[in-house]
Coordinates of C-alpha atoms (C1' of nucleotides) in Angstrom, one line a residue:
Chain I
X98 CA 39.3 17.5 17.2
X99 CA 37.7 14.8 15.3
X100 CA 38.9 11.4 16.4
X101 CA 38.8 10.4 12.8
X102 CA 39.8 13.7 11.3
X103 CA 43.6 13.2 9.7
X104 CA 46.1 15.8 10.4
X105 CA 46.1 16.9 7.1
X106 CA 42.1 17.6 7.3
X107 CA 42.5 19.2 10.3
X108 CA 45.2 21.4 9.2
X109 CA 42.9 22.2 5.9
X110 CA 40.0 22.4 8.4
X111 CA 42.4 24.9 10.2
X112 CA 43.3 26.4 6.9
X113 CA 40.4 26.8 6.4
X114 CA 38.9 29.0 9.1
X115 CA 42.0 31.3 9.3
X116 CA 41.3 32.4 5.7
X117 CA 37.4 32.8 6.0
X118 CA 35.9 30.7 3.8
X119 CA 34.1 28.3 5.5
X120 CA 30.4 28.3 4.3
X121 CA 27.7 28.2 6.6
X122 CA 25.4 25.3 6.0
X123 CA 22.1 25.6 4.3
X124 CA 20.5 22.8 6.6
X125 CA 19.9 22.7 10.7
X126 CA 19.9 25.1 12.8
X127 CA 21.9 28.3 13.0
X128 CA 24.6 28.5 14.5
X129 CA 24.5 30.9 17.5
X130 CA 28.4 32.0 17.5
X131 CA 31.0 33.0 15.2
X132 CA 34.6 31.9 15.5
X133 CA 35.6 35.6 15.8
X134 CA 33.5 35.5 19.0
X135 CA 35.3 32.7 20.2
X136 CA 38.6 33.9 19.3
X137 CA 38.3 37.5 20.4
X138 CA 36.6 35.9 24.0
X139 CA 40.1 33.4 24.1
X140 CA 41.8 36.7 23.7
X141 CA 40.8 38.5 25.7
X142 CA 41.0 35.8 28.8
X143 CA 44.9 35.0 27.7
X144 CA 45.2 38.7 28.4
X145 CA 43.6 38.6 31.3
X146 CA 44.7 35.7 32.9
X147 CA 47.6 34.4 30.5
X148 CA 48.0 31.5 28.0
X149 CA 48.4 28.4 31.1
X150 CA 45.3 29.6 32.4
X151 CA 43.0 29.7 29.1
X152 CA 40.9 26.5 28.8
X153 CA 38.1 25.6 26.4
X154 CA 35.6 25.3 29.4
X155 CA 36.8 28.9 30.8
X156 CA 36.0 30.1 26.7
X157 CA 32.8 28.7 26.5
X158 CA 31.6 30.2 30.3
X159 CA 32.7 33.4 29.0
X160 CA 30.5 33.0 26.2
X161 CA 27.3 31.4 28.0
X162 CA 27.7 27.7 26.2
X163 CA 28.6 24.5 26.9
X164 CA 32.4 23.8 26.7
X165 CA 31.9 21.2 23.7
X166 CA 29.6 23.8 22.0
X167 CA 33.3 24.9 21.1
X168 CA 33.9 21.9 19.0
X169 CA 31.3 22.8 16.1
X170 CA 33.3 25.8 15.3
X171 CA 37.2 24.9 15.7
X172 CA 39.0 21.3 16.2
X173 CA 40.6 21.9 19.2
X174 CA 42.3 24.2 21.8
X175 CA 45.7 24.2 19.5
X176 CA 43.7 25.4 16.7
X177 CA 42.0 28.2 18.7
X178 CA 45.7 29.2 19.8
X179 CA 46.6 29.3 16.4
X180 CA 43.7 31.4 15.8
X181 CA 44.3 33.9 17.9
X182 CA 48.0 34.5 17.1
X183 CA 46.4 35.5 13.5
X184 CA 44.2 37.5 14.7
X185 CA 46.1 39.7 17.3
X186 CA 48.9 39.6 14.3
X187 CA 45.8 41.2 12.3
X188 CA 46.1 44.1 15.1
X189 CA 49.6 44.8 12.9
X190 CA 49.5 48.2 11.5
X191 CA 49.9 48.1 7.6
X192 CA 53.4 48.9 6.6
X193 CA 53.8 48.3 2.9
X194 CA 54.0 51.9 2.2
X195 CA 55.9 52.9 5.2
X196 CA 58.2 56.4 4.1
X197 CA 61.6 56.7 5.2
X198 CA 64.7 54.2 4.2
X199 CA 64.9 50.9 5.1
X200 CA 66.4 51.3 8.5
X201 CA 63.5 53.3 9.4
X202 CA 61.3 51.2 8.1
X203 CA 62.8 48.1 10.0
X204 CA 62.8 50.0 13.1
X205 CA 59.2 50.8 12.2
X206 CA 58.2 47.1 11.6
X207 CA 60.0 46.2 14.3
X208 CA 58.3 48.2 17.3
X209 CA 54.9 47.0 15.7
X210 CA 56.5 43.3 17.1
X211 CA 57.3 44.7 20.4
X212 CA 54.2 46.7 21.1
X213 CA 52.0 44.1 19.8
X214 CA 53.4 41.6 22.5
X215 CA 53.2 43.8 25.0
X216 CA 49.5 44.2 24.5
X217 CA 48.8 40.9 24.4
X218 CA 52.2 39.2 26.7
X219 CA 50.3 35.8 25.9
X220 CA 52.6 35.4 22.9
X221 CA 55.6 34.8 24.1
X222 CA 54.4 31.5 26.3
X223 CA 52.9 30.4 22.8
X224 CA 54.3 26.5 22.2
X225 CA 56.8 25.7 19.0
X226 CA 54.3 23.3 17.3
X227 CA 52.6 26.1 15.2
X228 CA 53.4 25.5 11.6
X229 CA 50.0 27.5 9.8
X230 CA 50.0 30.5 8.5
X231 CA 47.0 33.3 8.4
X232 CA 46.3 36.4 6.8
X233 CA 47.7 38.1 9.8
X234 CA 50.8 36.4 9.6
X235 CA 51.1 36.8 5.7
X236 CA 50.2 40.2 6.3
X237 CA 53.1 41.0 8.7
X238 CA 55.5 39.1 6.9
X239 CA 54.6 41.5 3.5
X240 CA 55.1 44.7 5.5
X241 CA 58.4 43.5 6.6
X242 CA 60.5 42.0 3.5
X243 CA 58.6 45.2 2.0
X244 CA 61.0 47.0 4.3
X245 CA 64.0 45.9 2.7
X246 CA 62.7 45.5 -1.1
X247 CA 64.7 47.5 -3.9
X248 CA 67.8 47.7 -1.8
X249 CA 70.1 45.3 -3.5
X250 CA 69.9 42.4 -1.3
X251 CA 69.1 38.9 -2.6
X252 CA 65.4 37.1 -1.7
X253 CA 67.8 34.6 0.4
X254 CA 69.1 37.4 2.6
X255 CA 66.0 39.4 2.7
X256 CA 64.5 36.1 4.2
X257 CA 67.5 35.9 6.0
X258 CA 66.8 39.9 7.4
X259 CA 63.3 39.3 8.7
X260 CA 64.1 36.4 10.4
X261 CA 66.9 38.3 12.2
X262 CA 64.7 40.7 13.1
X263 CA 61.8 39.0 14.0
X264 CA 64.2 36.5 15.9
X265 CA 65.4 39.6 18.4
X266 CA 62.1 41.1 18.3
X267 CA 61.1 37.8 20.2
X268 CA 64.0 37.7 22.3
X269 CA 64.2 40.7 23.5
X270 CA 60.2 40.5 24.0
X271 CA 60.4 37.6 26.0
X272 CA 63.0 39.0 28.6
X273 CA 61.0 42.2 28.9
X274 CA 57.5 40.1 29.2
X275 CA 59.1 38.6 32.2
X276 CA 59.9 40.9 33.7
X277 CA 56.2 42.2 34.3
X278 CA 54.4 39.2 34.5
X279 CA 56.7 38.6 37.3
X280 CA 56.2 42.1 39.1
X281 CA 52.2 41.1 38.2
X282 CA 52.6 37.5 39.8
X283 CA 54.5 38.4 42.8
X284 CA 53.3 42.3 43.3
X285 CA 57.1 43.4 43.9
X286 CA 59.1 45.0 41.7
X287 CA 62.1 43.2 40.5
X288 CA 64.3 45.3 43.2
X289 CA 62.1 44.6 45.7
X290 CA 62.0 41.0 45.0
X291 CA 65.9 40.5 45.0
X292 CA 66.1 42.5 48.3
X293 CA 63.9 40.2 49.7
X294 CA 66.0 37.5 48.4
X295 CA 69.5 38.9 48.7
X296 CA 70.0 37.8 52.1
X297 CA 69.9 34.0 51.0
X298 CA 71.7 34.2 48.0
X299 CA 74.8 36.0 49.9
X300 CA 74.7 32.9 52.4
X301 CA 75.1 30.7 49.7
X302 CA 76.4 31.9 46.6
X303 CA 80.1 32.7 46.8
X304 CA 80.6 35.7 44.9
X305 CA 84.1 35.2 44.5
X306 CA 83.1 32.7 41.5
X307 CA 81.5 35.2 39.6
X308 CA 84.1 38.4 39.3
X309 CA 82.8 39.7 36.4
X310 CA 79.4 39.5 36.8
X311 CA 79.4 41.3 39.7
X312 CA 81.1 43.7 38.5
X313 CA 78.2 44.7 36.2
X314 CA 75.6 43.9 39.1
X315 CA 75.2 47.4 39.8
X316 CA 74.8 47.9 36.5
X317 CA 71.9 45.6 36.3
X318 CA 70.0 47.1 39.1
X319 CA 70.9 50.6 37.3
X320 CA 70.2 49.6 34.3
X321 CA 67.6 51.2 31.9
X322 CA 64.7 49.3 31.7
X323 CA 63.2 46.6 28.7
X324 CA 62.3 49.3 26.4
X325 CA 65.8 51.1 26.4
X326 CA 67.3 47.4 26.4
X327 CA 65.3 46.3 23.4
X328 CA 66.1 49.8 21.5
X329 CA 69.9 49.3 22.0
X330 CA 70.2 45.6 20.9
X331 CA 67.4 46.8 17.8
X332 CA 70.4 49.8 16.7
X333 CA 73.0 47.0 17.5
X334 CA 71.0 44.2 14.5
X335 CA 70.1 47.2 12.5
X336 CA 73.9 48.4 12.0
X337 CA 74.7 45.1 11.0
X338 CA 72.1 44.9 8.4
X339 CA 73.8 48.3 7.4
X340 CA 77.4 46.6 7.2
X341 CA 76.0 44.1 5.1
X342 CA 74.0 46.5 3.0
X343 CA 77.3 49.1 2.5
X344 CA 79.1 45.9 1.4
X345 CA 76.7 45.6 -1.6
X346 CA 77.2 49.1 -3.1
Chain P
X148 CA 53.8 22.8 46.9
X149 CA 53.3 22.7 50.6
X150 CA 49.7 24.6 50.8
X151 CA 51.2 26.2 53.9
X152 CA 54.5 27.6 52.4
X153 CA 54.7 31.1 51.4
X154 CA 56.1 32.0 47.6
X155 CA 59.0 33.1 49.3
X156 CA 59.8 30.1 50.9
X157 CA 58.9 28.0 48.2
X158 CA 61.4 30.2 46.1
X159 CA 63.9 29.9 49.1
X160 CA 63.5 26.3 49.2
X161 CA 63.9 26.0 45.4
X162 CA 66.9 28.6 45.7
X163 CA 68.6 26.0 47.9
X164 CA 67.9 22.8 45.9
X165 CA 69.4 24.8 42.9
X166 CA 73.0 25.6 45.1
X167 CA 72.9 22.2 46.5
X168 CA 72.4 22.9 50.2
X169 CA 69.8 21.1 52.0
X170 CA 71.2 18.9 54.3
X171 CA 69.8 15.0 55.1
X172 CA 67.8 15.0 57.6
X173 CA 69.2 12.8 60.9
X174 CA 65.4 11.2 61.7
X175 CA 63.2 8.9 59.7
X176 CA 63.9 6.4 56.9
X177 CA 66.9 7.7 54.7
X178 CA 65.5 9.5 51.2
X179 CA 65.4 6.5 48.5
X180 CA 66.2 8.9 45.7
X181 CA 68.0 12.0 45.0
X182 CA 67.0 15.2 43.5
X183 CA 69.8 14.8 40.7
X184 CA 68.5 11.3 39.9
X185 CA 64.7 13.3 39.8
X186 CA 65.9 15.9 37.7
X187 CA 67.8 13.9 35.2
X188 CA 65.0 11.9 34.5
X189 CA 63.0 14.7 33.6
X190 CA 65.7 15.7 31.6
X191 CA 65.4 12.4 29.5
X192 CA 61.8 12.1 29.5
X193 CA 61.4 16.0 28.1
X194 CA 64.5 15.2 25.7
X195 CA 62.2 12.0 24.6
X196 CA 58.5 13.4 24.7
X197 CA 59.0 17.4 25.0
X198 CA 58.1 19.5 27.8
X199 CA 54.2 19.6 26.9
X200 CA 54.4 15.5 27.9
X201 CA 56.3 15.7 30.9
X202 CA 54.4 15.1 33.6
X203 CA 55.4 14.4 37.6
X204 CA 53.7 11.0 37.7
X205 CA 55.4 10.0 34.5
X206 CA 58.6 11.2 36.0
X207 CA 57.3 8.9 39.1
X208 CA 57.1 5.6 37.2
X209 CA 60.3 5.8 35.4
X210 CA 61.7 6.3 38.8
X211 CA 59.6 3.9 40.2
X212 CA 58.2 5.5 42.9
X213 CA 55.1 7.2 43.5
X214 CA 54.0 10.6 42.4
X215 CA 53.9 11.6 45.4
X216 CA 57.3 10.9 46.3
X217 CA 58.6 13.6 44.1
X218 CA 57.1 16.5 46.4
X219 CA 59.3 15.0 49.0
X220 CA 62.1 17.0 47.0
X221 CA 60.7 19.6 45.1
X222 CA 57.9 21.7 45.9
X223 CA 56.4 21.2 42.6
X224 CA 56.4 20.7 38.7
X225 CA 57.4 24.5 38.4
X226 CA 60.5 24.1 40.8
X227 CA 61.1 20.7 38.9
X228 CA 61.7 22.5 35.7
X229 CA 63.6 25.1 37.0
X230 CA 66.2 22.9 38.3
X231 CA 65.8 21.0 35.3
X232 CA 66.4 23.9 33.2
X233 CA 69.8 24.7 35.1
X234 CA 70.9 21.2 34.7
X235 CA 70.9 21.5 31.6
X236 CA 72.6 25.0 31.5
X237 CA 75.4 23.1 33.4
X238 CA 76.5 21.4 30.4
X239 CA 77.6 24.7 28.6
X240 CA 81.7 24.7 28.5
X241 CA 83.2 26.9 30.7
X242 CA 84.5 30.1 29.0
X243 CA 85.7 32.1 31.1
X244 CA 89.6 31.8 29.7
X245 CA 88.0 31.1 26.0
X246 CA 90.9 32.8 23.8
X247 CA 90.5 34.8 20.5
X248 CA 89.0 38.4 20.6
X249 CA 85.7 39.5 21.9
X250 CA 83.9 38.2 18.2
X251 CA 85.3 35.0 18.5
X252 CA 84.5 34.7 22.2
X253 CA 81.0 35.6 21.7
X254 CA 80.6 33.1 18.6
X255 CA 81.9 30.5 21.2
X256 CA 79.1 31.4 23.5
X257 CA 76.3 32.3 21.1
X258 CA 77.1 28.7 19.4
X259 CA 77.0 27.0 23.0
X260 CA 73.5 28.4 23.3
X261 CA 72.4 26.8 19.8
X262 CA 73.5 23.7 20.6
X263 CA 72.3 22.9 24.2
X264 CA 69.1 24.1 22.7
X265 CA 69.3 21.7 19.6
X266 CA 70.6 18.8 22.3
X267 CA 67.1 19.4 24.9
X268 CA 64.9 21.3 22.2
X269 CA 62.2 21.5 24.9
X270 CA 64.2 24.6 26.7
X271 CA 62.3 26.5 23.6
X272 CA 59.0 25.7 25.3
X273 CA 59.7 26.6 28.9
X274 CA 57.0 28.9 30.0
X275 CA 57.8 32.9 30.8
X276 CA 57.6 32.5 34.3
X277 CA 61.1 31.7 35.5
X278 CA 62.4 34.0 38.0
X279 CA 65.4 31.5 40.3
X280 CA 69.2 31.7 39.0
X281 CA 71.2 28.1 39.4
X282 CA 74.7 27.9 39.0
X283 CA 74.4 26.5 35.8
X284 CA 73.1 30.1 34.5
X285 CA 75.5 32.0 36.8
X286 CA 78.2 30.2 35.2
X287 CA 76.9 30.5 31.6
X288 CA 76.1 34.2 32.3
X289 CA 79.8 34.5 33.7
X290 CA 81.3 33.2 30.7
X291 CA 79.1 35.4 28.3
X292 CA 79.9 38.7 30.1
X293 CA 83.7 37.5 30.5
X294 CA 83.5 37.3 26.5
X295 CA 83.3 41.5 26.4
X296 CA 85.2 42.1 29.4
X297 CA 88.0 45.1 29.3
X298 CA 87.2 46.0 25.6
X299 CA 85.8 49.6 26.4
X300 CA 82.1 48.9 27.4
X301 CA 80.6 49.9 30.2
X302 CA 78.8 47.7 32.8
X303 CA 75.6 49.2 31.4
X304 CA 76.4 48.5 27.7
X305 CA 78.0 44.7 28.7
X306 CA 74.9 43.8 30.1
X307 CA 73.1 44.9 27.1
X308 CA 75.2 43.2 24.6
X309 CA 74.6 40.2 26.1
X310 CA 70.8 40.2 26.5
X311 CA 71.0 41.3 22.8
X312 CA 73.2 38.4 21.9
X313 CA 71.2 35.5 24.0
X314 CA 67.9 37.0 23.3
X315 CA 69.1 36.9 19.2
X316 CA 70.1 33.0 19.8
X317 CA 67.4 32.5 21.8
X318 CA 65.1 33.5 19.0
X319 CA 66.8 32.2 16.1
X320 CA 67.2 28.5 17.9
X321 CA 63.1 28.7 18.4
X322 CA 62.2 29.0 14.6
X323 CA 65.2 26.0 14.0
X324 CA 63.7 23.9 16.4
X325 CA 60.3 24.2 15.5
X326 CA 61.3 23.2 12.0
X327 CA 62.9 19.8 13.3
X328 CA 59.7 19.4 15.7
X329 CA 57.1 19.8 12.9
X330 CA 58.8 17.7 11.0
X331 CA 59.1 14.8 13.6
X332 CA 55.8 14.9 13.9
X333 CA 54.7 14.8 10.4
X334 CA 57.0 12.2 9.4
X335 CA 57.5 14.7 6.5
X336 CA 60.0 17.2 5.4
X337 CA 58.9 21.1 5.3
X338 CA 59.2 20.9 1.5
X339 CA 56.7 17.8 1.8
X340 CA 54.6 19.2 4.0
X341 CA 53.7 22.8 1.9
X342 CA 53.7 20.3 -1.3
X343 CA 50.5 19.1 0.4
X344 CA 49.4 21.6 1.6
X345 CA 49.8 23.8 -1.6
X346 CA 46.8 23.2 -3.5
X347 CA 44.6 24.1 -0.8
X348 CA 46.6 27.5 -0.4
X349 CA 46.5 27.9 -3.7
X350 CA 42.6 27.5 -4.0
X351 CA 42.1 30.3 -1.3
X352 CA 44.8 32.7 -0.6
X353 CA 45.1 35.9 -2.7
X354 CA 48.8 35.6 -3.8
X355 CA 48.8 39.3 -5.4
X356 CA 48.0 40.8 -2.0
X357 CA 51.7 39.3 -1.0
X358 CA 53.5 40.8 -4.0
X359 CA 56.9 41.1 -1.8
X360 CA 56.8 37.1 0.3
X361 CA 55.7 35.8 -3.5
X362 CA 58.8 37.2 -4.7
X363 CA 60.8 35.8 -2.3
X364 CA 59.0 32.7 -1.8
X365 CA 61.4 30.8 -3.8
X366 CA 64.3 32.2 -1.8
X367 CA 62.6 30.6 1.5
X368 CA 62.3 27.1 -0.1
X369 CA 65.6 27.4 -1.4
X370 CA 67.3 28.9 1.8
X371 CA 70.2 27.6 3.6
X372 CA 69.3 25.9 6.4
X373 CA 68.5 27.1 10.3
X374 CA 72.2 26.8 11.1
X375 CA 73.2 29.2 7.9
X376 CA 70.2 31.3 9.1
X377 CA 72.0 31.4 12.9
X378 CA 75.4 32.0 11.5
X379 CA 74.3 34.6 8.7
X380 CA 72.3 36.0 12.2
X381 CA 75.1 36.1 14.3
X382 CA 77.3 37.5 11.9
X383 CA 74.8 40.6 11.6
X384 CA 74.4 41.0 15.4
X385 CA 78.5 41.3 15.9
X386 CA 78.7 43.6 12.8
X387 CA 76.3 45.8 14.6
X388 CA 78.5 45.3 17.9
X389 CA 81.7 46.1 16.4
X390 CA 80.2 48.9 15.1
X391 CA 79.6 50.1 18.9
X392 CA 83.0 49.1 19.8
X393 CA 84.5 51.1 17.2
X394 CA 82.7 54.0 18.2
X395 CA 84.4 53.6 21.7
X396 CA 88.2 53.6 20.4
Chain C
dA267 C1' 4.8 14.5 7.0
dT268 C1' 9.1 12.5 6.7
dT269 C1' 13.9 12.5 6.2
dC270 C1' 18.3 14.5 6.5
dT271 C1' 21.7 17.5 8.3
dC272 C1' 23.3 20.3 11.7
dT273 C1' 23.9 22.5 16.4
dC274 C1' 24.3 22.1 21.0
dC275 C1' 26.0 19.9 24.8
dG276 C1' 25.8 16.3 28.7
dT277 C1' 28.3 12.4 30.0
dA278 C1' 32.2 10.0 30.3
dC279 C1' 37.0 8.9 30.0
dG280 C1' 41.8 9.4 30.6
dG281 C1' 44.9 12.5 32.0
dT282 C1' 47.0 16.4 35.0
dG283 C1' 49.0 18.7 39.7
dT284 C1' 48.9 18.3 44.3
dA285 C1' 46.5 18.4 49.5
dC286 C1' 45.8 15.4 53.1
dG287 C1' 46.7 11.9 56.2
dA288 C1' 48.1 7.0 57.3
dA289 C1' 51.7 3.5 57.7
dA290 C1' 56.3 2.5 58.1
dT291 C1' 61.1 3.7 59.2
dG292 C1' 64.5 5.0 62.1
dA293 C1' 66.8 8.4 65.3
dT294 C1' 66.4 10.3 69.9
dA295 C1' 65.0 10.4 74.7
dT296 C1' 63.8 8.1 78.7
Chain T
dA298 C1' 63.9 -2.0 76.0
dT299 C1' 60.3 1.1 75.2
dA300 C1' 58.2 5.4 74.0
dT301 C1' 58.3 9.5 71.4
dC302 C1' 59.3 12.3 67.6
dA303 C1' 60.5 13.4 62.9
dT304 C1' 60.8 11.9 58.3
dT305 C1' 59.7 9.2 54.1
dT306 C1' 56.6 7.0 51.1
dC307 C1' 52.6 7.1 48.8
dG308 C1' 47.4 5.9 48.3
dT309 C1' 43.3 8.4 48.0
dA310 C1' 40.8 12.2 46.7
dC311 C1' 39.8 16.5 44.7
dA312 C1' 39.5 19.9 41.1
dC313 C1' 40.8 20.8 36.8
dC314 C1' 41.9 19.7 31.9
dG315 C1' 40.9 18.2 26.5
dT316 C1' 37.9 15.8 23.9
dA317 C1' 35.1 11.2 22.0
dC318 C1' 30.6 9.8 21.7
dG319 C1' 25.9 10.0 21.1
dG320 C1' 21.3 12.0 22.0
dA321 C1' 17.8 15.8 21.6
dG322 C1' 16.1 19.3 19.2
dA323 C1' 16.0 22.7 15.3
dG324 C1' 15.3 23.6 10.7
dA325 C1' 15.9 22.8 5.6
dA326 C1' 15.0 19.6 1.8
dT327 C1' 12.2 16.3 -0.1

DNA sequence: ATTCTCTCCGTACGGTGTACGAAATGATAT
DNA sequence: ATATCATTTCGTACACCGTACGGAGAGAAT
C-alpha cells in the first residue's frame, strides 16, 4: 500500500474497488489486468494451496507479471483478501425471495454458509482485522434478515438472529474444515491418524482423569460425520429461534 | 523442525512437550530455559501484539537468547502455538463438580470460553490446522461434556451438543473481538469509524437494493453490545437444547 | 514536438522460519 | 587426567515474504 496513503484513503481506495467504481484513467497506457483477474487468480490459488500459502508474488506468476505489477490495481495483500471474501460471498445464491417460513428459509440461508466454505475452506483461516463491507457481503446479509422479516421480531433481535446464525455457521464450518484439510495435509483419515497415534497417547495420558470423555470416545469415532454434526447443532439454534418466536405471539 | 523428523515424530515430540514428559538429558550443558518460560512468553507477546506479530526471533529476544535456541525445545513455530494455545486453555476453571442443572452448567462453560478468548484475543486467529490435544483441552473438554452428563443424551448427541455449543462461542467471541481489535487499531469507536466512512458509502452504494439491512440498520448501531449479543446467543442455543432434552423425557 | 500521467516492474530493504554446522559445556569411559 | 561422546547454544545462510522507491516506456493531452 502506499507509504503515504492514510488508512482512511486506503480503506476508501478499498471501498472503492469492492463497489466498482473506479474509473479507468484517460492518460497512459492501458492497463493489461483487471482486479477481477487478480482476485479470481488469488482465488483460485487459496483453493488450491490455502490462505498461508497465497503470496502476491505467487498471484502475479500466475498471472505472467511482475509481483509489484499488483500494486497499480489493489493496496496490498490485506486488501486482496478482503477482495476475495466479497467475491466468493458473491457466489451466494439470492435468497430474498426464498418460499417456505422462516425456519426454512434460515435453514436455506444457512447451508448457503456452509457449502460456500466448503468450496472455498480458505475462509475459515481468514484473520479478524476485516472491518469492509462489499456487495457480496451486503448481499448475503439482505437474503438473511430477509429470512426473518414480517415475523414479529424487533430489528435488534433480527440483528441479533443473523449473527446467531452466522456465528454457528462459522463454528461449525471451521471444525468440519479441519477435519479435511487435515485428512488432505496428512493423507490419513482422522481414524487412521489416531491409530497411529493411540499407542503414545495411552503411555502417557491417564485415562482415569477423563471418565466422561471417554465414555463418549466411542461415540466420537462412531460419530456421524461434519455434515450430520452441523445439521443437528443448525435444528438445535433454529428451535431456539422458534422458542423465542412462539414467545412473541 | 528437524529436516530429518517425520510428521509423526514431530507430532509425537510435540504430543510429549504438551503432557510434560521429556526427560533432561544427563550429557552436555544443562538447558538455560524451559519450555514453560518459552511458551509463556509467547503468550504475553501475542496477548501484546496478536498472533499475526509473533514471531520466534522476537520470542528469542525477550528471552534473551538466540532464535535458534528456541528449536532446542520445540520443533517449530507451529508446535510453539499449539502448546501455547493449551496453556492458555489451562486457565479455564475446572467444572467438573460445577453445581446447578445442565443450563446453568453449560452457561458456566460457554462463559469460560468467552472470556479466555476476550483475556488472549489472538486464539480467534489461530490458523485451521491444529490437530495435537494438551491437557489443557482435555480438561476443558472434560468439564464441557461433564456439564450434560446423565440427563438422557446419548454419547452421540453429548458430543454434538457440545461441538454445537463451543463452535456457537467460538463464533460469536470472533465477531466481539474483531470489534475491540478494529477499534484498537483505529483509535476510533465503530460508531466513529462508519461516521467517516459514511459519506463515501453514501456516494456509491445503492441503499434500495438493501431494503431489509436499511431497515434494521438503526437496530445494528443501536444494538446491545457483543456480550448482550453472546448472552441473547446462548440463550437461543440452550432453548434449542432444552427443546431436545424435553423430547427425551 | 513536448509535457504530463500512468503502467509496469526491477531493485532493495527489512522481516520471516528454519537447516546446517561450529564452539563450548559437561557427563561418561578409559 | 585425558579422551570421547552427547548436548546446548546460536551465528550464518538460505529461501521466502510484503512492499517503498524510482526508472523506463506507453500513450493522451497540449
Amino acid at each position: 500500500m502506499k507509504s503515504d496513503e492514510s488508512p482512511k484513503a486506503t480503506s476508501v481506495r478499498t471501498f472503492e474497488l469492492m463497489w466498482g467504481v473506479r474509473e479507468q484513467s484517460s492518460r497512459g497506457p492501458k492497463q493489461g489486468l483487471t482486479i477481477e483477474a487478480i482476485v479470481r487468480t488469488a482465488i483460485e490459488l487459496a483453493d488450491a494451496e490455502g490462505l498461508t500459502a497465497l503470496s502476491m508474488r505467487k498471484v502475479a506468476e500466475r498471472l505472467g507479471v511482475g509481483a509489484m505489477t499488483l500494486y497499480t490495481y489493489v493496496p496490498g495483500k490485506d486488501e486482496l483478501i478482503a477482495l476475495m471474501i466479497d467475491a466468493v460471498m458473491s457466489e451466494r445464491p439470492d435468497r430474498r425471495d426464498a418460499e417456505g417460513d422462516w425456519r426454512a428459509r434460515l435453514e436455506l440461508v444457512a447451508r448457503d454458509g456452509w457449502d460456500l466454505c466448503h468450496r472455498h475452506m480458505w475462509l475459515v483461516d481468514v484473520g479478524s482485522e476485516r472491518n469492509l463491507v462489499g456487495p457480496g457481503q451486503m448481499d448475503a446479509y439482505e437474503s438473511e434478515l430477509s429470512a426473518i422479516a414480517g415475523i414479529g421480531l424487533t430489528p435488534t433481535e433480527m440483528v441479533s438472529v443473523i449473527s446467531l446464525v452466522t456465528g454457528f455457521v462459522g463454528g461449525a464450518v471451521r471444525g468440519a474444515v479441519q477435519v479435511i484439510q487435515e485428512e488432505r495435509r496428512t493423507g490419513l483419515t482422522r481414524d487412521q491418524w489416531w491409530e497411529q497415534i493411540a499407542p503414545v497417547f495411552d503411555k502417557y495420558i491417564a485415562y482415569e482423569r477423563y471418565p466422561t470423555v471417554m465414555s463418549t470416545g466411542e461415540a466420537e469415532s462412531h460419530a456421524d460425520g461434519p455434515k450430520e454434526a452441523f445439521e443437528f447443532g443448525l435444528a438445535r439454534v433454529l428451535d431456539g429461534i422458534e422458542v423465542l418466536i412462539r414467545s412473541r405471539r
